[in-house]
Short mmCIF file of C-alpha atoms (C1' of nucleotides) in Angstrom, two decimals:
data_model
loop_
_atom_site.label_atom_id
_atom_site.label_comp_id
_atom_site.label_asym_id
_atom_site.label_seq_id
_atom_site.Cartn_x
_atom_site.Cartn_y
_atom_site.Cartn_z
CA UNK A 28 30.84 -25.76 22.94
CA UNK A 29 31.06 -22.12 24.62
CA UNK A 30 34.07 -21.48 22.01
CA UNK A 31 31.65 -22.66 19.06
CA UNK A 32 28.92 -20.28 20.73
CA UNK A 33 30.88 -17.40 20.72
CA UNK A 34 32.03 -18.16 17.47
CA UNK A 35 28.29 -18.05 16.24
CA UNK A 36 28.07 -14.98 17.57
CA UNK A 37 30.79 -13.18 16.99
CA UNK A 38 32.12 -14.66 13.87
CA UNK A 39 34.97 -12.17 13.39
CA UNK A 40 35.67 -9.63 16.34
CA UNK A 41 33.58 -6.54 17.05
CA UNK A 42 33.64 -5.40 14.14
CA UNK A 43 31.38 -7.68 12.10
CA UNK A 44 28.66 -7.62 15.63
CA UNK A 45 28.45 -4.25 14.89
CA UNK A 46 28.03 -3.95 11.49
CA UNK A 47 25.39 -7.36 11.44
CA UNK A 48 23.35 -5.58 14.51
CA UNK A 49 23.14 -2.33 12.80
CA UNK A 50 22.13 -4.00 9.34
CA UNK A 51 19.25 -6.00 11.68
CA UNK A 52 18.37 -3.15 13.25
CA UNK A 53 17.85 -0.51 10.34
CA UNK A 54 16.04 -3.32 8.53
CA UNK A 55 13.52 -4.29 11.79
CA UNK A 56 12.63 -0.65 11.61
CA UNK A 57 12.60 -0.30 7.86
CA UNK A 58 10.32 -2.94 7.47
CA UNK A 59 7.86 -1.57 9.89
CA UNK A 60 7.88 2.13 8.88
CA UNK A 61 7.51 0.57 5.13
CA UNK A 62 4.88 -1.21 5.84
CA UNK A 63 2.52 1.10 8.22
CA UNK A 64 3.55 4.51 5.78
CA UNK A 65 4.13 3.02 2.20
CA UNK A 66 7.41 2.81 0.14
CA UNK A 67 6.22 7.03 -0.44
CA UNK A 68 5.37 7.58 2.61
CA UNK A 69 8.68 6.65 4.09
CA UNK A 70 10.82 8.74 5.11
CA UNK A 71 14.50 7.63 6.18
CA UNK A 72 14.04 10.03 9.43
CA UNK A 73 11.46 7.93 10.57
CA UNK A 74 13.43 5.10 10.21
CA UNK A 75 16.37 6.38 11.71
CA UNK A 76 14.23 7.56 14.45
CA UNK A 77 12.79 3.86 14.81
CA UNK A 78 16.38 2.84 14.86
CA UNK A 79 17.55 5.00 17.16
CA UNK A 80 20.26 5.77 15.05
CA UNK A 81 20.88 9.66 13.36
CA UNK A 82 19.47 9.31 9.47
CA UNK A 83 23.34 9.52 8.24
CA UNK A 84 24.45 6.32 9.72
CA UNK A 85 21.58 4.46 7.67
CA UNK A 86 23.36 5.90 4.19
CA UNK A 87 26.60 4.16 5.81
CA UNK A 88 25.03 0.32 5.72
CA UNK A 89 22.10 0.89 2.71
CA UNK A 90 23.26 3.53 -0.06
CA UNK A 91 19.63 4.68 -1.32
CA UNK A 92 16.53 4.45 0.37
CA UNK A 93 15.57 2.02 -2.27
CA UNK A 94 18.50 -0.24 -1.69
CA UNK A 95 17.04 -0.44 2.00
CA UNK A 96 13.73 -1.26 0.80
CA UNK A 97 14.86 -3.63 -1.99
CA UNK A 98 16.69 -5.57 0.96
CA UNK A 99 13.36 -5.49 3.30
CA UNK A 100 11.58 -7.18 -0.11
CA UNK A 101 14.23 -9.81 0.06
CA UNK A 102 13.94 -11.18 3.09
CA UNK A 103 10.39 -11.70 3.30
CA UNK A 104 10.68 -13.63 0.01
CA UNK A 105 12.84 -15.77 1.74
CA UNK A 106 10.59 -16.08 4.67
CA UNK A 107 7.77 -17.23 2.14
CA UNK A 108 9.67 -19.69 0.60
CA UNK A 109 10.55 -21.49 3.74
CA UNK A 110 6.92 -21.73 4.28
CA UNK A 111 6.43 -23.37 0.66
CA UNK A 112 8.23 -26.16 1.86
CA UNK A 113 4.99 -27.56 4.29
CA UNK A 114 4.24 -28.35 0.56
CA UNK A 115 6.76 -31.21 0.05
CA UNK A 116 6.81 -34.52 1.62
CA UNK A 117 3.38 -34.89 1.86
CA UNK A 118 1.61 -38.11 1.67
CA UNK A 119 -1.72 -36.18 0.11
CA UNK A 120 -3.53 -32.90 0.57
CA UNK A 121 -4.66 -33.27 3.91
CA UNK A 122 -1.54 -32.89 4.85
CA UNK A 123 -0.10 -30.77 2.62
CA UNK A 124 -2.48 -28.30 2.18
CA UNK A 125 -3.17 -28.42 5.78
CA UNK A 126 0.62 -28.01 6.79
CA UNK A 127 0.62 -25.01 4.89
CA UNK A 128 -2.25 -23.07 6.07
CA UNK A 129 -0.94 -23.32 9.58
CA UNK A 130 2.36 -22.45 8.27
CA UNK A 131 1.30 -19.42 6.06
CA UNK A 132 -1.36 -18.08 9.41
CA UNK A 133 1.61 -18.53 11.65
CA UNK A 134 3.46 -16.16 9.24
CA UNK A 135 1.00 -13.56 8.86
CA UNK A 136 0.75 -13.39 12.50
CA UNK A 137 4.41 -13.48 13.81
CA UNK A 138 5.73 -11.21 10.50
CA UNK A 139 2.49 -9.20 10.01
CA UNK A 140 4.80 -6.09 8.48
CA UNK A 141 6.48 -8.48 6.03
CA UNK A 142 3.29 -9.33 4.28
CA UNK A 143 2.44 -6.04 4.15
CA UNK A 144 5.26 -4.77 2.40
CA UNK A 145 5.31 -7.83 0.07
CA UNK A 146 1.31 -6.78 -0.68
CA UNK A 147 1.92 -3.21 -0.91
CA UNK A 148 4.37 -4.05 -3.40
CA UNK A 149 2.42 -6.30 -5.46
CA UNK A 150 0.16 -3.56 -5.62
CA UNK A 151 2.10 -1.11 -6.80
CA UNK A 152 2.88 -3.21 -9.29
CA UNK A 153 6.10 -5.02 -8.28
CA UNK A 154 8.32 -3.18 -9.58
CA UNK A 155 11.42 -4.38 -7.25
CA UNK A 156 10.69 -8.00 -7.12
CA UNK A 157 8.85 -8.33 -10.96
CA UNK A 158 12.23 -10.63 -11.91
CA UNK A 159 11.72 -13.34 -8.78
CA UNK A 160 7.83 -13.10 -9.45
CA UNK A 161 8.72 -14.19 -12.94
CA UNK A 162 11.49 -17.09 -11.89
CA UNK A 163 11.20 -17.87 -8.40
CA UNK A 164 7.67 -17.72 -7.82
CA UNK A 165 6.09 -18.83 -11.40
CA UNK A 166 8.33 -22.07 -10.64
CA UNK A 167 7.22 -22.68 -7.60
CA UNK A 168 3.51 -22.06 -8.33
CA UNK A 169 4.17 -24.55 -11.53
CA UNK A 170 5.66 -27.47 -9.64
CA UNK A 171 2.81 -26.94 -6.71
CA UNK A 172 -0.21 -26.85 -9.21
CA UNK A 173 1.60 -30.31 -10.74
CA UNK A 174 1.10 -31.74 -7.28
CA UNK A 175 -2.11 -31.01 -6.66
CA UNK A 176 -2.91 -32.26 -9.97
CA UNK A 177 -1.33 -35.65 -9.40
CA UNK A 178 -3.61 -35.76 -5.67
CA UNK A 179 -6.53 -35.06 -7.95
CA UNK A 180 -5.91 -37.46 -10.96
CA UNK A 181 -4.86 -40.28 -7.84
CA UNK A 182 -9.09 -39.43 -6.47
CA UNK A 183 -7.43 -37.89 -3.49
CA UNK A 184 -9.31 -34.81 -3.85
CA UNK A 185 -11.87 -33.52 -5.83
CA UNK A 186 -10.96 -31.74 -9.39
CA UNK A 187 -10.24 -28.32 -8.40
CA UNK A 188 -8.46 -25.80 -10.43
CA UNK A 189 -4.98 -26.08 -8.91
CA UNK A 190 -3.80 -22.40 -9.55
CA UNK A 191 -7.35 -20.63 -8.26
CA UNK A 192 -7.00 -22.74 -5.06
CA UNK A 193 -3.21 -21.43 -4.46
CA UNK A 194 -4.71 -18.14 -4.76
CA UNK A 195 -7.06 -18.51 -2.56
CA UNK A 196 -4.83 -20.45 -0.13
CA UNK A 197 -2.62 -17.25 -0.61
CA UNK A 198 -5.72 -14.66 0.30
CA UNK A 199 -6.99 -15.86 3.34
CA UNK A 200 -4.00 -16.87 5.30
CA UNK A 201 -1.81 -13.12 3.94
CA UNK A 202 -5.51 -11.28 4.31
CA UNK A 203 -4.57 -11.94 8.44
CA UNK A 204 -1.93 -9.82 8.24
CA UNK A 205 -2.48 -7.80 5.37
CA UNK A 206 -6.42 -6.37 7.29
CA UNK A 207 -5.50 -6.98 10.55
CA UNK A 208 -6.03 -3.41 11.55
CA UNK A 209 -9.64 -4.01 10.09
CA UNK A 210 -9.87 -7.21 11.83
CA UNK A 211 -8.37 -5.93 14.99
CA UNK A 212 -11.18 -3.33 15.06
CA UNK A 213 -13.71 -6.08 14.27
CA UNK A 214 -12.76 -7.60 17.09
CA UNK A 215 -13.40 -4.27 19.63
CA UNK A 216 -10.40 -3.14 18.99
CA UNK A 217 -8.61 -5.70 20.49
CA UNK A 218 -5.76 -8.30 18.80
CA UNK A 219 -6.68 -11.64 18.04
CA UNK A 220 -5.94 -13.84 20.95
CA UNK A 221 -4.26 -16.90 20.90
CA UNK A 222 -7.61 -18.86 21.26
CA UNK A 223 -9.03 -16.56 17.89
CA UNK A 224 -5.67 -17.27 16.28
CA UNK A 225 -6.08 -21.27 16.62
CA UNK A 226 -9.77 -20.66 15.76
CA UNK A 227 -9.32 -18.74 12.61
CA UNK A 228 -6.83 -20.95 11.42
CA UNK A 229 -9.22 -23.98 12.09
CA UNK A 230 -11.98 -22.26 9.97
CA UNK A 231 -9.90 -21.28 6.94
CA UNK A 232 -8.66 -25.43 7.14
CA UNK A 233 -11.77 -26.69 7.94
CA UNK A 234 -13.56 -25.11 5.10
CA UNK A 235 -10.71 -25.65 2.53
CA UNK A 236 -10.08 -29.21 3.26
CA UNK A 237 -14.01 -29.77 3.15
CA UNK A 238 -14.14 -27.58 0.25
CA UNK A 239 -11.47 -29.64 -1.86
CA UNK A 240 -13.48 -33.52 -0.79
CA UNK A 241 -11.16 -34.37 1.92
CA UNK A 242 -12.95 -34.69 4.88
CA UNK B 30 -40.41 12.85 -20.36
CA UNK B 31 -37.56 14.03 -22.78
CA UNK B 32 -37.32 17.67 -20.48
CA UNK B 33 -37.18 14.93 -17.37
CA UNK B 34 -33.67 13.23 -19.03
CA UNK B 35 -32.30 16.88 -19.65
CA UNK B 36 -33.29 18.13 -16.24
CA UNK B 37 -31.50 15.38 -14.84
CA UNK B 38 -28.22 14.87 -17.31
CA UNK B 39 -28.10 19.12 -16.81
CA UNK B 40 -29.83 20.08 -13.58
CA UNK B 41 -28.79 23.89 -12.98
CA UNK B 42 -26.90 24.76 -16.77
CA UNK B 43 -23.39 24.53 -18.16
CA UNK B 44 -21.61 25.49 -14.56
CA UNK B 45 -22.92 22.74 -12.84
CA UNK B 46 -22.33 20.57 -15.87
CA UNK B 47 -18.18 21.65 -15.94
CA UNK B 48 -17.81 20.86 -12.06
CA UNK B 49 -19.45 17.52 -12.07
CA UNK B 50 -17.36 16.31 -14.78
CA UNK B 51 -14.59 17.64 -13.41
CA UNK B 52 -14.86 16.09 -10.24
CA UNK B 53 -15.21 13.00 -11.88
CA UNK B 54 -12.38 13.26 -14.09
CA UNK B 55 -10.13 14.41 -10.86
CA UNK B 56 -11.49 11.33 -9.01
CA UNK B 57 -10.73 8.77 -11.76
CA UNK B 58 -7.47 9.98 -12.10
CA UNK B 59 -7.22 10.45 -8.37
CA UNK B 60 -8.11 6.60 -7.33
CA UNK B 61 -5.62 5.46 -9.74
CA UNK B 62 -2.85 7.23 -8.63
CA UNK B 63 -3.85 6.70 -4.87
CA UNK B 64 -3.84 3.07 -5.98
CA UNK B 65 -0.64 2.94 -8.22
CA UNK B 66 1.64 4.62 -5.93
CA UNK B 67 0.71 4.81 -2.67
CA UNK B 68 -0.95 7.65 -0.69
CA UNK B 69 2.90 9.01 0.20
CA UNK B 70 3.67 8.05 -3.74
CA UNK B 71 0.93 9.72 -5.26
CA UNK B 72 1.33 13.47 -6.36
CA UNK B 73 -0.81 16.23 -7.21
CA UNK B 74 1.04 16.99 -10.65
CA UNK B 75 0.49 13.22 -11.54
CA UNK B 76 -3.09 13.39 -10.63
CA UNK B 77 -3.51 16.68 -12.52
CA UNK B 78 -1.50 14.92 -15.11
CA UNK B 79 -3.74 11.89 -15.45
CA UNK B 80 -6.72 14.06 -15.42
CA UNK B 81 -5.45 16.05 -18.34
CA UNK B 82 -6.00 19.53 -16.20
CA UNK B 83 -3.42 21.98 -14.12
CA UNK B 84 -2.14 21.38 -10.88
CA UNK B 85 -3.71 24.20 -9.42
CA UNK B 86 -7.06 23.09 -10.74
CA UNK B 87 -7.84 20.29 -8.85
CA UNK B 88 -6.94 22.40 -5.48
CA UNK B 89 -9.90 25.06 -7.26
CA UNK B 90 -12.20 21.81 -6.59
CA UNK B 91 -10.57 19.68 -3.42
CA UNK B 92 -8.54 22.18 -1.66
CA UNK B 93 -6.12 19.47 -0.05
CA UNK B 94 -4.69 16.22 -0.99
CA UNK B 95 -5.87 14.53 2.12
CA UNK B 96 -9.53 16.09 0.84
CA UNK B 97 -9.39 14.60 -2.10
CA UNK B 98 -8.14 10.85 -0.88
CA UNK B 99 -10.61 11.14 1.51
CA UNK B 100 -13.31 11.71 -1.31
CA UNK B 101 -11.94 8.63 -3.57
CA UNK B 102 -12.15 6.31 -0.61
CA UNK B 103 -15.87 7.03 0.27
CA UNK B 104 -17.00 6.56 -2.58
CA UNK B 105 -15.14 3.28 -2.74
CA UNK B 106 -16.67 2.04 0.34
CA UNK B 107 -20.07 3.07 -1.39
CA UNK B 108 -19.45 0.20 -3.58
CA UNK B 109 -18.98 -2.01 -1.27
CA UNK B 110 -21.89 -1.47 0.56
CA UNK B 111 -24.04 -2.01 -2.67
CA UNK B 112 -21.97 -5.24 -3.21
CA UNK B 113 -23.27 -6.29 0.30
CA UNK B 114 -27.00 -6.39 -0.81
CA UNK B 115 -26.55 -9.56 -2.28
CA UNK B 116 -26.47 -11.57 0.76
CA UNK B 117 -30.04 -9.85 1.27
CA UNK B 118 -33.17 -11.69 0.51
CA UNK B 119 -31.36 -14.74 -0.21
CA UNK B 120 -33.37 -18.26 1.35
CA UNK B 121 -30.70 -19.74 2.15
CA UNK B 122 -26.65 -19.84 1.80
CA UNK B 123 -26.28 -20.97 -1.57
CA UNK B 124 -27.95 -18.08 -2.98
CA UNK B 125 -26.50 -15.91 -0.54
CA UNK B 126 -23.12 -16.66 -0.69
CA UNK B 127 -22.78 -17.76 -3.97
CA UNK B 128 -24.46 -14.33 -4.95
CA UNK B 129 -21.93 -12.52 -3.04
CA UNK B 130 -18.80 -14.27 -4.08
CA UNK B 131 -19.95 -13.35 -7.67
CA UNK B 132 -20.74 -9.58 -6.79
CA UNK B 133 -17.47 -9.32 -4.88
CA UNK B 134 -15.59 -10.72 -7.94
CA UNK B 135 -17.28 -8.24 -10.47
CA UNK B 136 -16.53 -5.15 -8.65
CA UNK B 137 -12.51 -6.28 -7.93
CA UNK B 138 -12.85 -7.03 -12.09
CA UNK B 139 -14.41 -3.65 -12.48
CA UNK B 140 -12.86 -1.62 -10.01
CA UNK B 141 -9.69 -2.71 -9.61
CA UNK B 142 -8.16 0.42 -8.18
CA UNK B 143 -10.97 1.55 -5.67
CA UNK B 144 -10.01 -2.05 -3.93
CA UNK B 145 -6.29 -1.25 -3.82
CA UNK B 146 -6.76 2.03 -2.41
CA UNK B 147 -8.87 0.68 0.06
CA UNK B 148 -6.84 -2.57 0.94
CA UNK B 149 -3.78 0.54 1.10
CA UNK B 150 -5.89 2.70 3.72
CA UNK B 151 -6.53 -0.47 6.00
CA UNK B 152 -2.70 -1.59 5.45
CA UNK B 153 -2.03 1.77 6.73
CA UNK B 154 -3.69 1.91 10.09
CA UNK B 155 -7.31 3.21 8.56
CA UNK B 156 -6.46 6.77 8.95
CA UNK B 157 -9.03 7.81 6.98
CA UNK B 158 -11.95 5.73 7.33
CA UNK B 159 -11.21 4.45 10.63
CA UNK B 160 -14.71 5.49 12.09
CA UNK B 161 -16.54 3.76 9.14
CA UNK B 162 -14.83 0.69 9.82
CA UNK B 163 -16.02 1.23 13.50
CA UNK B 164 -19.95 1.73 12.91
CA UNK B 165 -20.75 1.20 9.23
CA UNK B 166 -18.84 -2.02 8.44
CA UNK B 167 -19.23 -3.33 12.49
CA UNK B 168 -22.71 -3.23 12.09
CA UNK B 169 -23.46 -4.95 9.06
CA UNK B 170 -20.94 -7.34 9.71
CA UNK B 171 -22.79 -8.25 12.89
CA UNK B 172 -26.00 -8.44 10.69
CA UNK B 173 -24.19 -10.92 8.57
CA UNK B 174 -22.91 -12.83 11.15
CA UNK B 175 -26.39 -13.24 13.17
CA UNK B 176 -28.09 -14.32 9.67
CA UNK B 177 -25.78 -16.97 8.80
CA UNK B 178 -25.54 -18.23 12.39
CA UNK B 179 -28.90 -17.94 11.75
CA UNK B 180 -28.59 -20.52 8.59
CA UNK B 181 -26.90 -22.77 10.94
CA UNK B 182 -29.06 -23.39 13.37
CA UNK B 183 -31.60 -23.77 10.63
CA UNK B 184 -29.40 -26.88 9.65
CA UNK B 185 -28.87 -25.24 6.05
CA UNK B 186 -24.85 -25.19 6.66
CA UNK B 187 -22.25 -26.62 8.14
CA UNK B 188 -21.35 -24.81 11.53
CA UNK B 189 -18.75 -22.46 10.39
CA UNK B 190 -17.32 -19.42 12.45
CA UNK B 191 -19.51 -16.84 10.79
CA UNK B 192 -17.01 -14.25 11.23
CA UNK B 193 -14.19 -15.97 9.61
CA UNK B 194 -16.25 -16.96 6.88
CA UNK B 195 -16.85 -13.35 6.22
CA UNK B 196 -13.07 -13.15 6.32
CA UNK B 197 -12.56 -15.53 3.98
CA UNK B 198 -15.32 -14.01 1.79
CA UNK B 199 -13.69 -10.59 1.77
CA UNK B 200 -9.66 -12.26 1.33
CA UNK B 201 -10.26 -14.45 -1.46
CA UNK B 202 -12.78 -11.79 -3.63
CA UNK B 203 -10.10 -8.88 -3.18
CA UNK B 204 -7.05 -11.29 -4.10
CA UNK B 205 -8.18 -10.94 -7.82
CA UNK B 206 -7.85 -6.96 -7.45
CA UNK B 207 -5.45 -6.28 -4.92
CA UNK B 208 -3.02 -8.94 -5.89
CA UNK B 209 -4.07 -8.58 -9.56
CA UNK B 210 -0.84 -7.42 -10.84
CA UNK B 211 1.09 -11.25 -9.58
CA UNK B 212 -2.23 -12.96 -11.16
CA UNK B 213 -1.40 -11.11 -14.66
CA UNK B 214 2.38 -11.80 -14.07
CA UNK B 215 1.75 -15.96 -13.05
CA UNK B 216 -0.57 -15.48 -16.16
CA UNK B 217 2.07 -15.20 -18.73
CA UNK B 218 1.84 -11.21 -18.60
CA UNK B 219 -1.82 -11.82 -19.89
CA UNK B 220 -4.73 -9.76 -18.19
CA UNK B 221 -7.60 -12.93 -16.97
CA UNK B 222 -9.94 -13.14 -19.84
CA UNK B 223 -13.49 -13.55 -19.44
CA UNK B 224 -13.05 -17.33 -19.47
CA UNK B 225 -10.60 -17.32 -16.87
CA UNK B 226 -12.91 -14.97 -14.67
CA UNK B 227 -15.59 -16.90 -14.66
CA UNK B 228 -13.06 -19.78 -14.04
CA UNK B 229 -12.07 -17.89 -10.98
CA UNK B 230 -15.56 -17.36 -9.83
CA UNK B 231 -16.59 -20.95 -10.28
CA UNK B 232 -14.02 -22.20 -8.02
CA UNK B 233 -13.89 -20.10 -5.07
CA UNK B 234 -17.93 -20.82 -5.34
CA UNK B 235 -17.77 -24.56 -5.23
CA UNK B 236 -14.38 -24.78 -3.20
CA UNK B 237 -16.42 -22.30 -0.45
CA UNK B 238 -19.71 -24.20 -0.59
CA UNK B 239 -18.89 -27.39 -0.80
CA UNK B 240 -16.69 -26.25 2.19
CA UNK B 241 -20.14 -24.68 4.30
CA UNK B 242 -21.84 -28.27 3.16
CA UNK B 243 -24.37 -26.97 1.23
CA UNK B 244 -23.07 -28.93 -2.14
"C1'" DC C 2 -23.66 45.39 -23.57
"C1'" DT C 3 -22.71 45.12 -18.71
"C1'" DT C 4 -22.22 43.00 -14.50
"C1'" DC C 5 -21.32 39.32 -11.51
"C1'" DG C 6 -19.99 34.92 -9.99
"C1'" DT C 7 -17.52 30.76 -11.53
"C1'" DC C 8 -13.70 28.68 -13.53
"C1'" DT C 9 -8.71 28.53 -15.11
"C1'" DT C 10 -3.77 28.73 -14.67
"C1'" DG C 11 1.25 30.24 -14.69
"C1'" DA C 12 4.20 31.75 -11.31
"C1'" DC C 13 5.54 31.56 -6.86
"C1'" DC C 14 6.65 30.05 -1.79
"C1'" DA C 15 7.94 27.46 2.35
"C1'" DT C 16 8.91 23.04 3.66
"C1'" DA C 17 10.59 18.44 3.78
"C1'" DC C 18 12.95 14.99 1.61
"C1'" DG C 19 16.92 11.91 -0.09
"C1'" DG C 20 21.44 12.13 -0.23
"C1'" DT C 21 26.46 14.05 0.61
"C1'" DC C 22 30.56 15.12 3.06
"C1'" DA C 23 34.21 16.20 6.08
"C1'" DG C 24 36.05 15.38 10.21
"C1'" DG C 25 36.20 12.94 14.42
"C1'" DA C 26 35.66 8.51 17.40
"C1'" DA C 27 36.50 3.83 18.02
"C1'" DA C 28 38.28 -0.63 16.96
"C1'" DT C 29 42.04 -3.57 14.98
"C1'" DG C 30 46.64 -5.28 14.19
"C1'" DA C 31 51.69 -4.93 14.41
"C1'" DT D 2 52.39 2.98 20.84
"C1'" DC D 3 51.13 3.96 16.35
"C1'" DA D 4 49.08 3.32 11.80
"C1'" DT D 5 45.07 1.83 9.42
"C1'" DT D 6 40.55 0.69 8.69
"C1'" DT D 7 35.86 0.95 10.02
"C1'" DC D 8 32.23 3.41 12.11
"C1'" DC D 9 29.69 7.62 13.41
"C1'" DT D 10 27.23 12.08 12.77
"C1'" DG D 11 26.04 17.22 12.54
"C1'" DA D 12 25.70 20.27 9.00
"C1'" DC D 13 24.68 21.05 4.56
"C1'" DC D 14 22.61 20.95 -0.49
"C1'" DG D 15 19.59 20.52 -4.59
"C1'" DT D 16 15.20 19.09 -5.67
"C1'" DA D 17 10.39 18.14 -5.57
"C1'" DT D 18 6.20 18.64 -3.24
"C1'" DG D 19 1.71 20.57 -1.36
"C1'" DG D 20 -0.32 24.60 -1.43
"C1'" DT D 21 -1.23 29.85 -2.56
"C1'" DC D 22 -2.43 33.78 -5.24
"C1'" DA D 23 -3.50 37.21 -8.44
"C1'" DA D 24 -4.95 38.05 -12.84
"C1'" DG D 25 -7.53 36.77 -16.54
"C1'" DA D 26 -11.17 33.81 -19.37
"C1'" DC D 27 -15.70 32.31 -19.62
"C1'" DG D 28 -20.65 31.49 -18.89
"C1'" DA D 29 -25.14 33.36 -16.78
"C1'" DA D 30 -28.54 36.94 -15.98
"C1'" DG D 31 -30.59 41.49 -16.61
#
DNA sequence: CTTCGTCTTGACCATACGGTCAGGAAATGA
DNA sequence: TCATTTCCTGACCGTATGGTCAAGACGAAG
């Protein structure tokens, strides 16, 4: 059990650790400083400074800047997608719809610089991720918007447009994270607590679940 | 009455004239660029570009870049504020609400770009407008608050966290600009037409108050 | 016409940025 | 121990950016 520890760890000598931790590193820091400065605002200083690693060594592990940021992009996709699957295996929307809130606040509070990145990049167009908004994400969206249609031909909720009510599933859980400087300072300045997290997220279900005939 | 239009289309002659429009022309191009790429992104040769005028013109009329984003989000937040008289004068939350959901979702149809830049400058820390956000938006915020709590106790609602139901106001109305660009993409590449708008409005409406219990 | 203040703009500058590279340090394997 | 591969980094480079400036064009007023 220690052996298969270690193992897990340290898959293939020092060598690997190093390069994996550096790669986490950079990319912790990279997805902060692209968040809070903008793919433009940027710089690869400031991430090497966030690093704590000199500006050259980051050229080592990610060629270009945008290879770096293209990576950051990736991984919250991924992060998202796990979250999509509160979706499935759901008896009816009550529980689907209110597995994924809860998954999608929990999200926007522990990864708060992901879904900033991701938004920033929408914004700007997507012009690193346009390809998985067209595959990845059109499927998805498609095969959820089927479900809910099935709840609400079964009478399980009432007939609401399936795709408008993704979207707004999407805005209010991301707007946590994407405003939550503007919330913060709503809120004197000071970060939600863990009380005003479980209240917020009780709201936004609350009023959705009502809002769709389930409760 | 025909001197009164020309007094006030021309107020002080041709020089006044050439450095309003220009202004405007600079801002236009300004908030789309600001919103396009990014405060870091955004150049002055791309603005000057856009605008159809030198580089060294627009610093003749905003003599930094900072200046000039500072200018473009203002008068952003201007909007807003008019947006925010709907929930005036309203009896009750139906009118209230629903009046504000649809003013919100005309100006993120109309301006499109003013809402990215400011969902950008909030992403970012509020650099800008960080004191607006502090007395301007705090206070009517708390106005808003104390009126619907206000419709609550009334019995006119359901009890709903005011504050989070301003939240969700703000996410779900912005989604259609900020996020416009995945819309259009999960849209078959197609811009929403008018139909689809007022598709868009009609749900969030219903889903939001059916949700407050006042359908 | 002359004068004066506003507007226009090509050329220029200092700085900061993304990216490169050579040469050394450290780890690995025989 | 020694050879080989990976990792590290200070110094450097070309470019693009925000901003300046001086000289001229244009409208207003007498």
């Amino acid at each position: 059990m220690t052996q298969i520890a270690q193992v897990s760890r340290i898959p293939k000598g020092k060598r690997t650790e190093i390069r994996r931790e550096n790669e986490r590193v950079i990319l912790d820091a990279a997805e902060r400083v692209f968040a809070e400065a903008g793919y433009g605002g940027a710089t690869m200083q400031l991430i090497a400074d966030m690093a704590g690693l000199p500006k050259a060594n980051l050229h080592y592990y990610f060629p270009t800047k945008e290879a770096l940021y293209r990576q950051v992009v990736r991984n919250i996709f991924e992060i998202w997608l796990q979250a999509a699957e509160s979706f499935d295996d759901a008896p009816g929307p009550v529980e689907g719809i209110g597995a994924y809130i809860e998954a999608k606040m929990a999200i926007s509070r522990r990864h708060p610089y992901g879904s900033k990145v991701w938004a920033s990049e929408v914004m700007h167009g997507a012009p690193v991720i346009q390809d998985y908004l067209e595959t990845t994400l059109r499927d998805w969206t498609a095969g959820r918007m089927a479900l809910i249609q099935r709840w609400i031909d079964e009478g399980k909720m009432a007939p609401v447009d399936p795709r408008h009510l993704l979207y707004m599933l999407w805005a209010m859980t991301q707007h946590y994270a994407d405003f939550g400087h503007q919330i913060e300072t709503l809120n004197n300045g000071q970060p939600l607590s863990d009380a005003q997290w479980a209240e917020a997220t009780e709201t936004v279900k609350s009023v959705i679940l009502r809002g769709i005939g389930v409760i």
